[in-house]
């Protein structure tokens, strides 16, 4: 077994090794896995050639990722708990799965999938709440080589069908409903709605979770329990090529519809486990908890694949941080004696508001490491997390990464890298970041700020966008030739530490969830009374960024004018889902545009930030008058 990095000097040494000899570095780590056949060459790649991006790790290696979770660990860990499931309602029982039990469940479900005719390469959509069956379903797909496409169960029917259609899924795995705090959501009816426009889907498997009545479609729908009844719990894993697809996960960008970010088998596997063990400094016997939803990449890599590949005990939580009260996270930490805790800045900020007592009344002495991910963490939230939750004893790992990166790229190593509030600090071994100016010139040295790029492949990186390789190239590899462009701006300070400043493209980050402004505008524009809209992010105390929509409408009656804001929110809710509902909507008579018709978002952003004093040159606008109107009617206090 490759040893974890255990001190700062060793980090620098490993980092150098990984840059000087990437193939030697990753090749040695890859020796720890079960392979049906070892690779011929560790890496071949091009970010610029005709097939770019063309990235191949562990060429001709053959393996199955689930054998590396189960068969590799079972001799030692059969009776160790793999998954601890904490239900939404604290009165309901916890469910634990040992490695041995989870293995049988995964194999059984894998056999059932095969029985339905699902085979290697088929796409399976999974639309489930945070129940253990979600983990079972995804691993069962990986077992047989089917490609899982997990869709966060907060997305609308329309978003779900877009994703199903794009990936041409032939099966959907869902449940009657799901619980989130005091609410329950009828997932099956959303699936029914989505499937009206998805001809490729032949079946749905439906888990009973809430017991709500569903519309059961004979011939298409199958209850989960019937699906697995009597099915064998032994399964021989499909032998996959290192570069065979493991999963797709849809994410938003600055243009067009969400794209299916595609990850492959061996590189993702090795990167998930390596980053998990080193960043969190997980030790055998520790209890690790990541509060994300498996519908996002954080859940994929740091609830399921990373921890289970490492033979860890991973906690999975169905509920929300504020129900039954704002102490729920800390009650769970105490109940399961959690050692490593990984959450998002938005959750921290939401809990700060409720006061310290919800934290201090629980015994949190088991905690060793605290992690954050998803968006920049402000200094106040960092300090509260450090002082109140961690009692000053737990290092905070501020982990920067993306759906496309598969795993963490820039982060402290817990207890090893000296931290600074709101700095993601240093790149992990194997990760070669650089900053460039808008012309693509590298900004060398320290104390510089620019666009964050990566110049060398790492094993967990995106390989393509599903069904449209050129889109992958255009989105990530064409802005700065020869580099992967992250879409983020960053500073490198006088010590060489990275601080992520946020997106530099038309992507906003709401509560750690990525949304394209164009996508929200498209949804708003579907309201019959809307002519045009422009969406920007503005600073929001809890969500990090809030959604601010400037909208022009057709003539409205008095009644319509009263209800238009709510109607627009309902439209967005229906088309994308509740996470994309604008926080502020301002109906305006016109949008600030250049003479060529381009919306000047820079101006709208300034106004949204409450800083209308310095709007820059507005004389080139088609109609400078609209700016005054917008400033006067702005939904924030505007300093002039
Ligand atoms: C975007 C990626 C990676 C899992 C969750 C989000 C922002 C992520 C940090 C951090 C500052 C961060 C970036 C990035 N982001 N982590 N520690 N500090 N910003 O995944 O939806 O793919 O979003 O989240 O802007 O580009 P995602």
XYZ file of C-alpha atoms and ligand atoms in Angstrom:
667
model
C 0.000 0.000 0.000
C 1.291 3.449 -0.887
C 1.807 5.395 2.304
C -0.049 8.620 2.951
C 2.001 11.782 3.023
C 2.704 12.432 6.686
C 4.589 15.722 6.910
C 5.107 18.952 5.006
C 8.622 18.128 3.790
C 7.318 14.868 2.394
C 4.532 16.760 0.618
C 7.112 18.881 -1.212
C 9.169 15.829 -2.029
C 6.166 13.929 -3.411
C 5.068 17.002 -5.317
C 8.457 17.261 -7.002
C 8.415 13.569 -7.833
C 4.963 13.862 -9.378
C 6.084 16.729 -11.611
C 9.458 15.270 -12.561
C 8.119 11.809 -13.281
C 4.306 11.726 -13.423
C 4.222 8.231 -14.907
C 6.484 6.823 -12.226
C 4.529 8.593 -9.522
C 1.052 7.401 -10.545
C 2.300 4.035 -11.771
C 3.553 3.195 -8.312
C 0.226 4.152 -6.730
C -1.625 2.053 -9.305
C 0.245 -1.047 -8.110
C -2.048 -1.099 -5.059
C -5.082 -2.148 -7.058
C -6.581 -5.371 -8.348
C -6.095 -5.522 -12.086
C -7.212 -8.222 -14.481
C -4.381 -6.991 -16.626
C -1.819 -4.332 -15.874
C -1.355 -1.278 -18.092
C 1.182 -1.091 -20.909
C 1.888 2.596 -20.422
C 0.825 4.984 -17.676
C -0.073 8.039 -19.743
C -0.510 9.357 -23.260
C -2.047 12.732 -23.783
C -2.639 15.833 -25.865
C -4.552 19.028 -25.022
C -4.020 20.428 -28.522
C -4.010 17.658 -31.134
C -6.856 16.816 -33.531
C -8.556 14.587 -30.940
C -7.999 16.983 -28.023
C -8.540 16.552 -25.254
C -7.044 13.111 -25.693
C -6.064 11.799 -22.299
C -5.409 8.119 -21.622
C -4.241 6.758 -18.300
C -3.118 3.188 -17.644
C -3.367 2.208 -21.273
C -4.757 -1.287 -21.846
C -5.149 -1.870 -18.106
C -8.203 -4.036 -17.290
C -10.126 -3.839 -14.040
C -13.434 -3.243 -12.332
C -13.703 -0.429 -9.807
C -16.107 -2.382 -7.581
C -13.630 -5.234 -7.257
C -11.278 -2.652 -5.841
C -13.926 -1.627 -3.327
C -15.056 -5.125 -2.422
C -12.887 -8.055 -3.462
C -9.712 -6.098 -2.622
C -10.919 -5.284 0.902
C -13.169 -8.181 1.832
C -10.496 -10.436 3.323
C -9.789 -7.813 6.000
C -12.967 -5.772 6.080
C -15.904 -8.101 5.514
C -17.429 -7.215 8.883
C -16.300 -3.620 9.009
C -19.022 -1.047 8.433
C -18.743 0.502 4.992
C -21.808 2.681 5.027
C -23.652 4.238 7.950
C -27.010 5.570 6.865
C -28.557 8.280 9.015
C -32.224 8.822 8.092
C -33.944 12.171 7.693
C -36.000 11.619 10.839
C -33.796 11.045 13.887
C -36.530 8.784 15.301
C -36.083 6.340 12.453
C -33.408 3.646 12.783
C -29.887 4.017 11.501
C -28.969 1.391 8.913
C -25.418 0.061 8.691
C -23.945 -1.983 5.870
C -20.731 -3.886 6.355
C -18.443 -4.337 3.372
C -19.739 -7.902 3.158
C -23.384 -6.861 3.214
C -22.962 -4.004 0.780
C -21.114 -6.333 -1.566
C -24.014 -8.768 -1.642
C -26.547 -5.990 -2.221
C -24.475 -4.556 -5.065
C -23.958 -7.954 -6.692
C -27.630 -8.801 -6.386
C -28.745 -5.529 -7.922
C -26.104 -5.948 -10.633
C -27.570 -9.356 -11.490
C -31.067 -7.896 -11.556
C -29.900 -5.180 -13.968
C -28.389 -7.817 -16.209
C -31.630 -9.763 -16.038
C -33.374 -6.715 -17.444
C -30.923 -6.700 -20.333
C -28.813 -3.781 -19.110
C -25.268 -4.275 -20.326
C -21.865 -2.662 -20.494
C -22.007 0.820 -21.979
C -25.763 1.319 -21.441
C -26.737 4.512 -19.641
C -28.809 4.334 -16.504
C -30.355 7.442 -14.962
C -30.608 7.432 -11.189
C -33.021 9.877 -9.556
C -33.127 8.945 -5.899
C -33.093 10.657 -2.521
C -30.157 10.093 -0.152
C -30.938 6.479 0.692
C -28.436 3.604 0.737
C -30.069 2.155 -2.359
C -28.592 5.095 -4.272
C -25.114 3.849 -3.425
C -26.129 0.287 -4.208
C -27.591 1.253 -7.589
C -24.548 3.249 -8.654
C -22.090 0.557 -7.651
C -24.236 -2.090 -9.339
C -24.013 -0.098 -12.563
C -20.237 0.092 -12.183
C -20.156 -3.647 -11.491
C -21.713 -4.489 -14.869
C -20.087 -1.639 -16.773
C -23.281 0.357 -17.219
C -22.748 4.122 -17.119
C -24.576 5.839 -14.291
C -25.978 9.300 -14.771
C -27.154 10.467 -11.383
C -29.520 13.400 -11.400
C -29.911 15.381 -8.176
C -33.444 14.696 -6.914
C -34.111 18.434 -6.573
C -34.125 18.945 -10.333
C -37.412 19.370 -12.197
C -39.029 16.920 -14.626
C -37.798 19.057 -17.475
C -34.170 19.003 -16.264
C -34.390 15.265 -15.689
C -35.755 14.570 -19.160
C -33.099 16.787 -20.779
C -30.415 14.695 -19.096
C -32.086 11.373 -19.925
C -32.500 12.363 -23.564
C -28.949 13.649 -23.945
C -27.453 10.414 -22.631
C -30.110 8.177 -24.226
C -30.697 6.307 -20.980
C -32.755 3.155 -21.176
C -33.483 2.744 -17.493
C -34.418 5.113 -14.667
C -33.981 4.119 -11.040
C -36.110 6.183 -8.686
C -38.357 6.017 -5.625
C -41.960 6.801 -4.792
C -40.746 9.844 -2.915
C -38.125 11.255 -0.631
C -37.863 13.146 2.630
C -36.033 16.379 3.191
C -36.581 17.836 6.627
C -40.277 18.400 7.260
C -41.092 18.026 3.568
C -41.620 15.027 1.361
C -41.282 15.107 -2.414
C -43.077 12.846 -4.903
C -40.186 11.804 -7.073
C -42.066 9.192 -9.050
C -44.586 11.711 -10.368
C -41.684 13.900 -11.517
C -40.196 10.891 -13.311
C -43.574 10.100 -14.915
C -43.714 13.638 -16.183
C -40.138 13.527 -17.474
C -40.644 10.217 -19.262
C -43.389 11.648 -21.476
C -40.550 12.908 -23.647
C -38.003 10.099 -23.233
C -38.626 7.342 -25.778
C -35.365 5.525 -24.991
C -36.461 4.594 -21.466
C -37.922 1.114 -21.381
C -38.198 0.579 -17.622
C -38.138 2.258 -14.265
C -37.187 0.586 -11.022
C -39.057 2.164 -8.116
C -37.891 1.981 -4.529
C -40.520 2.318 -1.828
C -39.375 5.048 0.548
C -42.311 7.207 1.609
C -45.121 4.735 0.889
C -47.007 7.434 -1.026
C -49.371 6.312 -3.760
C -47.787 6.296 -7.162
C -49.025 5.940 -10.686
C -47.666 2.458 -11.447
C -47.252 1.896 -15.175
C -47.655 -1.826 -15.868
C -44.999 -3.235 -18.146
C -42.691 -0.278 -17.577
C -42.418 0.122 -13.797
C -40.919 -2.477 -11.476
C -40.825 -2.240 -7.691
C -37.277 -2.452 -6.317
C -38.210 -5.316 -3.998
C -39.718 -7.357 -6.822
C -36.745 -6.547 -8.989
C -34.290 -8.186 -6.599
C -36.544 -10.882 -5.150
C -34.783 -14.231 -5.399
C -31.887 -12.810 -7.379
C -28.447 -14.328 -6.818
C -26.053 -12.346 -4.628
C -22.961 -13.583 -6.420
C -21.819 -11.678 -9.452
C -18.768 -11.748 -11.612
C -17.682 -8.213 -12.357
C -17.491 -6.966 -15.921
C -13.879 -6.517 -16.937
C -13.461 -2.895 -17.970
C -10.736 -1.125 -19.857
C -8.948 1.555 -17.830
C -10.455 4.174 -20.136
C -13.982 2.724 -20.316
C -16.600 5.163 -19.073
C -17.551 4.919 -15.409
C -20.148 7.680 -15.222
C -21.487 10.904 -16.625
C -22.633 13.746 -14.443
C -24.381 16.770 -15.886
C -23.202 20.220 -14.961
C -23.947 23.745 -16.102
C -21.664 26.052 -18.004
C -21.770 29.533 -19.395
C -23.549 28.517 -22.579
C -26.180 26.067 -23.714
C -27.728 23.201 -21.864
C -25.945 21.319 -19.073
C -23.307 18.961 -20.399
C -22.535 15.405 -19.395
C -19.073 15.454 -17.834
C -17.614 12.031 -18.520
C -15.219 10.177 -16.227
C -13.472 6.909 -16.940
C -12.507 3.973 -14.768
C -8.900 3.597 -13.642
C -7.731 7.203 -13.462
C -10.816 8.325 -11.579
C -10.523 5.388 -9.196
C -6.909 6.037 -8.306
C -7.389 9.771 -7.989
C -10.512 9.402 -5.801
C -8.798 7.173 -3.272
C -5.453 8.998 -3.291
C -7.018 12.415 -2.712
C -9.441 11.106 -0.071
C -6.740 9.479 2.031
C -4.219 12.286 1.800
C -6.475 15.316 2.110
C -8.486 14.024 5.072
C -5.619 11.990 6.530
C -8.050 9.160 7.039
C -6.810 6.421 9.360
C -8.151 2.911 9.630
C -11.106 2.808 11.981
C -12.019 6.474 11.545
C -15.600 7.499 10.836
C -15.835 9.923 7.954
C -18.845 12.023 6.982
C -19.417 14.150 3.891
C -22.762 15.972 4.000
C -23.112 16.455 0.237
C -25.809 14.872 -1.877
C -24.666 12.031 -4.131
C -26.453 13.870 -6.942
C -23.414 16.178 -7.086
C -19.808 15.236 -7.769
C -18.799 15.705 -4.149
C -21.078 12.837 -3.207
C -19.805 10.660 -6.050
C -16.153 11.036 -5.144
C -16.200 11.691 -1.403
C -19.187 9.757 -0.081
C -19.010 6.715 -2.325
C -15.945 6.061 -4.458
C -13.071 7.661 -2.520
C -13.970 6.422 0.965
C -15.092 2.951 -0.122
C -11.996 2.440 -2.261
C -9.970 3.390 0.802
C -11.810 0.814 2.932
C -13.250 3.597 5.071
C -16.495 3.910 6.996
C -18.581 6.559 5.256
C -21.669 8.205 6.726
C -24.545 9.033 4.419
C -27.243 11.457 5.629
C -30.713 11.708 4.149
C -31.828 14.957 5.759
C -31.019 18.645 6.062
C -28.834 20.606 8.529
C -31.681 22.552 10.116
C -34.277 19.890 10.837
C -35.585 19.033 13.424
C -33.324 21.849 14.562
C -30.089 23.608 13.673
C -28.091 21.177 15.782
C -28.740 18.169 13.562
C -25.231 17.972 12.074
C -23.646 18.084 15.504
C -26.067 15.580 16.953
C -25.044 13.201 14.152
C -21.340 13.887 14.671
C -21.729 12.924 18.309
C -24.018 9.958 17.627
C -21.620 8.317 15.169
C -18.405 9.730 16.673
C -17.446 11.296 13.362
C -13.716 12.000 12.926
C -13.609 13.755 9.562
C -16.447 16.078 8.628
C -16.794 17.602 5.151
C -19.429 20.207 4.272
C -20.087 23.382 2.283
C -19.636 27.047 3.250
C -23.317 27.703 2.615
C -24.286 25.166 5.291
C -21.843 26.726 7.724
C -23.220 30.207 7.115
C -26.793 28.981 7.447
C -25.939 27.472 10.847
C -24.018 30.493 12.170
C -27.258 32.443 12.059
C -28.854 30.071 14.594
C -26.255 30.737 17.266
C -23.493 28.740 18.912
C -25.627 26.879 21.400
C -26.798 24.401 18.772
C -23.160 23.426 18.397
C -21.864 23.678 21.940
C -24.568 21.508 23.470
C -23.256 18.485 21.568
C -20.056 16.642 22.346
C -17.898 17.066 19.252
C -14.684 15.730 20.756
C -14.437 12.964 18.135
C -13.733 15.525 15.377
C -10.196 15.607 14.011
C -10.534 17.204 10.588
C -13.008 19.666 9.077
C -13.417 20.145 5.351
C -15.161 22.603 3.086
C -15.969 22.598 -0.614
C -18.093 24.133 -3.313
C -17.436 27.855 -3.142
C -15.052 30.337 -1.588
C -15.383 30.319 2.187
C -15.445 33.773 3.719
C -13.177 34.468 6.646
C -16.005 34.806 9.184
C -17.428 31.389 8.306
C -13.932 29.868 8.339
C -13.268 31.240 11.846
C -16.599 30.058 13.203
C -16.039 26.606 11.751
C -12.541 26.522 13.200
C -13.291 28.003 16.620
C -16.852 26.942 17.428
C -17.144 23.600 15.644
C -13.491 22.547 15.795
C -12.762 24.216 19.159
C -9.517 25.369 17.592
C -8.268 21.768 17.463
C -9.183 20.656 13.967
C -7.366 21.691 10.814
C -9.689 22.951 8.074
C -9.162 21.653 4.578
C -10.558 24.160 2.072
C -10.703 21.873 -0.949
C -10.936 23.385 -4.410
C -12.071 21.243 -7.319
C -14.823 20.811 -9.904
C -17.146 18.243 -11.436
C -14.687 18.137 -14.322
C -11.658 17.469 -12.153
C -13.129 14.303 -10.604
C -11.426 14.981 -7.296
C -9.721 17.623 -5.201
C -6.871 19.551 -6.882
C -5.889 22.434 -4.603
C -6.150 21.937 -0.855
C -4.285 21.731 2.398
C -3.432 18.252 3.672
C -5.128 18.002 7.056
C -2.752 18.830 9.881
C 0.201 19.020 7.472
C -0.197 22.120 5.333
C -0.309 25.299 7.423
C -3.678 26.889 6.652
C -4.860 30.458 6.150
C -8.542 31.367 6.205
C -10.095 31.379 2.722
C -7.018 29.929 1.027
C -7.201 26.571 -0.696
C -3.392 26.686 -0.310
C -1.341 24.305 -2.482
C -1.849 21.818 -5.318
C -1.901 18.113 -4.570
C 0.897 15.999 -6.019
C 0.222 15.426 -9.697
C -1.594 18.736 -10.111
C 0.154 21.519 -12.033
C -1.796 24.777 -11.812
C -0.821 28.081 -13.336
C -2.329 31.543 -13.628
C -2.629 33.349 -16.942
C -3.734 36.843 -17.934
C -6.599 37.349 -20.391
C -4.213 36.949 -23.321
C -3.011 33.632 -21.998
C 0.420 34.777 -20.820
C 1.573 32.885 -17.788
C 1.819 35.013 -14.645
C 4.990 33.777 -13.082
C 6.148 34.231 -9.526
C 4.123 35.022 -6.461
C 1.665 37.788 -5.580
C -0.218 37.512 -8.879
C -3.870 37.156 -9.814
C -5.317 35.678 -12.972
C -7.249 32.894 -14.652
C -6.677 29.494 -13.120
C -5.530 26.800 -15.563
C -3.917 23.372 -15.269
C -1.116 22.455 -17.619
C -0.693 18.725 -17.199
C -3.244 15.906 -17.000
C -4.164 14.307 -13.691
C -5.770 10.855 -13.550
C -9.250 11.995 -12.444
C -9.805 14.624 -15.100
C -12.759 14.897 -17.508
C -12.248 12.939 -20.735
C -15.089 14.325 -22.813
C -18.580 15.769 -22.666
C -21.082 13.070 -23.447
C -21.962 12.861 -27.128
C -20.086 16.021 -28.085
C -16.323 15.848 -27.830
C -15.816 19.177 -29.557
C -17.867 20.881 -26.866
C -15.405 19.577 -24.299
C -12.509 20.991 -26.288
C -14.249 24.334 -26.873
C -15.319 24.720 -23.252
C -12.127 23.800 -21.452
C -9.171 23.653 -23.837
C -9.665 26.349 -26.450
C -9.552 29.551 -24.369
C -5.860 29.140 -23.527
C -4.117 26.835 -25.955
C -2.539 23.782 -24.390
C -4.155 24.358 -21.005
C -7.226 23.151 -19.153
C -9.123 26.316 -18.183
C -11.124 26.035 -14.974
C -13.358 29.092 -15.380
C -12.167 30.337 -11.994
C -10.050 33.320 -11.106
C -7.398 32.891 -8.424
C -4.645 34.708 -6.597
C -1.267 33.282 -5.709
C -0.019 35.122 -2.664
C 3.484 35.976 -1.524
C 3.959 32.438 -0.180
C 2.666 30.731 -3.301
C -0.675 29.866 -1.696
C -3.739 29.833 -3.938
C -6.884 31.706 -3.082
C -9.841 30.993 -5.353
C -11.669 34.205 -6.183
C -14.731 32.723 -7.932
C -15.903 32.264 -11.481
C -14.725 34.554 -14.231
C -17.336 33.301 -16.706
C -21.125 33.545 -16.788
C -21.531 30.826 -14.229
C -22.860 31.527 -10.767
C -22.454 29.507 -7.633
C -25.569 29.410 -5.502
C -25.167 27.525 -2.237
C -22.290 25.606 -3.797
C -24.394 24.646 -6.827
C -23.294 25.676 -10.223
C -25.786 27.380 -12.522
C -25.281 29.020 -15.888
C -26.840 32.463 -16.133
C -27.862 31.655 -19.733
C -29.714 28.576 -18.517
C -31.717 30.607 -15.984
C -32.411 33.292 -18.577
C -33.719 30.662 -20.992
C -36.076 29.418 -18.302
C -37.301 32.931 -17.423
C -37.843 33.699 -21.089
C -40.291 30.826 -21.355
C -42.782 32.824 -19.303
C -45.292 34.049 -21.906
C -45.159 37.666 -20.747
C -41.377 37.936 -20.657
C -39.541 39.539 -23.543
C -35.983 39.383 -22.371
C -33.937 38.819 -19.262
C -30.436 39.138 -17.876
C -29.313 37.163 -14.844
C -26.331 37.914 -12.640
C -25.019 36.657 -9.321
C -24.874 39.072 -6.391
C -23.318 38.602 -2.945
C -25.728 36.701 -0.682
C -25.087 36.268 3.010
C -25.946 32.578 3.152
C -25.951 31.269 -0.402
C -22.649 32.898 -1.345
C -24.262 34.165 -4.500
C -27.928 34.959 -4.993
C -29.705 35.077 -8.334
C -30.720 38.526 -9.564
C -32.871 38.686 -12.678
C -33.534 41.834 -14.688
C -36.568 41.253 -16.864
C -38.411 43.108 -19.579
C -42.051 42.219 -20.164
C -44.926 42.839 -22.508
C -47.592 45.254 -21.252
C -49.014 43.799 -18.042
C -52.453 44.252 -16.528
C -52.535 45.374 -12.882
C -53.161 41.776 -11.747
C -50.396 40.424 -13.913
C -48.019 43.053 -12.596
C -48.798 41.941 -9.035
C -48.105 38.312 -9.703
C -45.381 38.461 -12.334
C -42.468 37.932 -9.960
C -43.992 34.840 -8.446
C -45.066 33.593 -11.838
C -41.509 33.914 -13.112
C -40.208 32.031 -10.089
C -42.755 29.289 -10.732
C -41.629 29.072 -14.360
C -37.983 28.663 -13.371
C -38.935 26.150 -10.695
C -40.760 24.098 -13.289
C -38.062 24.280 -15.939
C -34.921 23.827 -13.830
C -35.915 23.264 -10.208
C -36.093 25.197 -6.934
C -32.329 25.849 -6.748
C -32.523 28.145 -9.774
C -35.381 30.386 -8.567
C -34.268 34.039 -8.667
C -33.900 35.703 -5.287
C -34.539 39.115 -6.767
C -36.487 40.005 -9.866
C -36.536 43.533 -11.174
C -38.904 44.373 -13.994
C -37.266 47.022 -16.165
C -38.207 48.820 -19.366
C -34.936 47.898 -21.071
C -31.608 46.186 -20.490
C -28.293 47.990 -20.825
C -26.963 46.972 -24.248
C -24.164 47.949 -26.503
C -25.022 49.270 -29.928
C -24.373 45.803 -31.290
C -27.010 44.413 -28.934
C -24.817 42.723 -26.333
C -26.091 42.944 -22.769
C -23.572 44.758 -20.557
C -23.552 42.385 -17.625
C -20.655 44.195 -16.044
C -22.996 47.101 -15.351
C -25.740 44.873 -13.996
C -23.240 43.111 -11.745
C -22.064 46.393 -10.277
C -25.630 47.470 -9.592
C -26.462 44.081 -8.113
C -23.477 44.359 -5.795
C -24.910 47.660 -4.571
C -22.032 49.582 -6.082
C -23.476 51.945 -8.652
C -20.885 54.641 -7.994
C -18.429 53.394 -10.528
C -20.180 51.946 -13.531
C -17.383 52.826 -15.900
C -18.040 54.192 -19.335
C -21.711 53.851 -20.224
C -21.674 56.212 -23.157
C -21.396 53.354 -25.638
C -24.761 52.018 -24.551
C -27.655 52.005 -26.958
C -29.832 53.708 -24.356
C -27.886 54.987 -21.332
C -31.180 56.102 -19.790
C -32.098 52.548 -18.759
C -29.160 52.502 -16.360
C -30.645 55.290 -14.256
C -33.968 53.533 -14.176
C -32.337 50.268 -13.096
C -30.276 51.934 -10.394
C -33.298 53.781 -9.026
C -35.415 50.643 -8.899
C -32.625 48.301 -7.773
C -33.602 45.737 -5.195
C -30.667 46.532 -2.985
C -29.478 49.609 -1.248
C -27.500 51.416 -3.891
C -24.684 53.778 -3.056
C -24.320 56.499 -5.663
C -16.835 25.322 -8.881
C -17.063 23.890 -9.248
C -16.183 20.417 -6.465
C -17.348 20.043 -5.787
C -18.431 21.019 -5.609
C -18.717 21.990 -6.716
C -16.235 26.461 -6.949
C -15.416 24.564 -5.514
C -14.209 25.631 -4.053
C -13.381 26.115 -3.004
C -13.626 28.267 -3.871
C -14.723 26.567 -4.973
C -15.352 26.919 -8.090
C -15.404 25.752 -9.052
N -15.471 25.875 -5.863
N -14.660 24.411 -4.427
N -12.863 25.302 -2.076
N -13.112 27.438 -2.963
N -14.435 27.876 -4.870
O -18.548 21.413 -7.968
O -20.484 22.283 -9.290
O -18.400 21.451 -10.400
O -18.425 23.623 -9.148
O -17.116 25.487 -7.489
O -15.894 28.060 -8.670
O -15.131 26.103 -10.383
P -19.008 22.152 -9.261
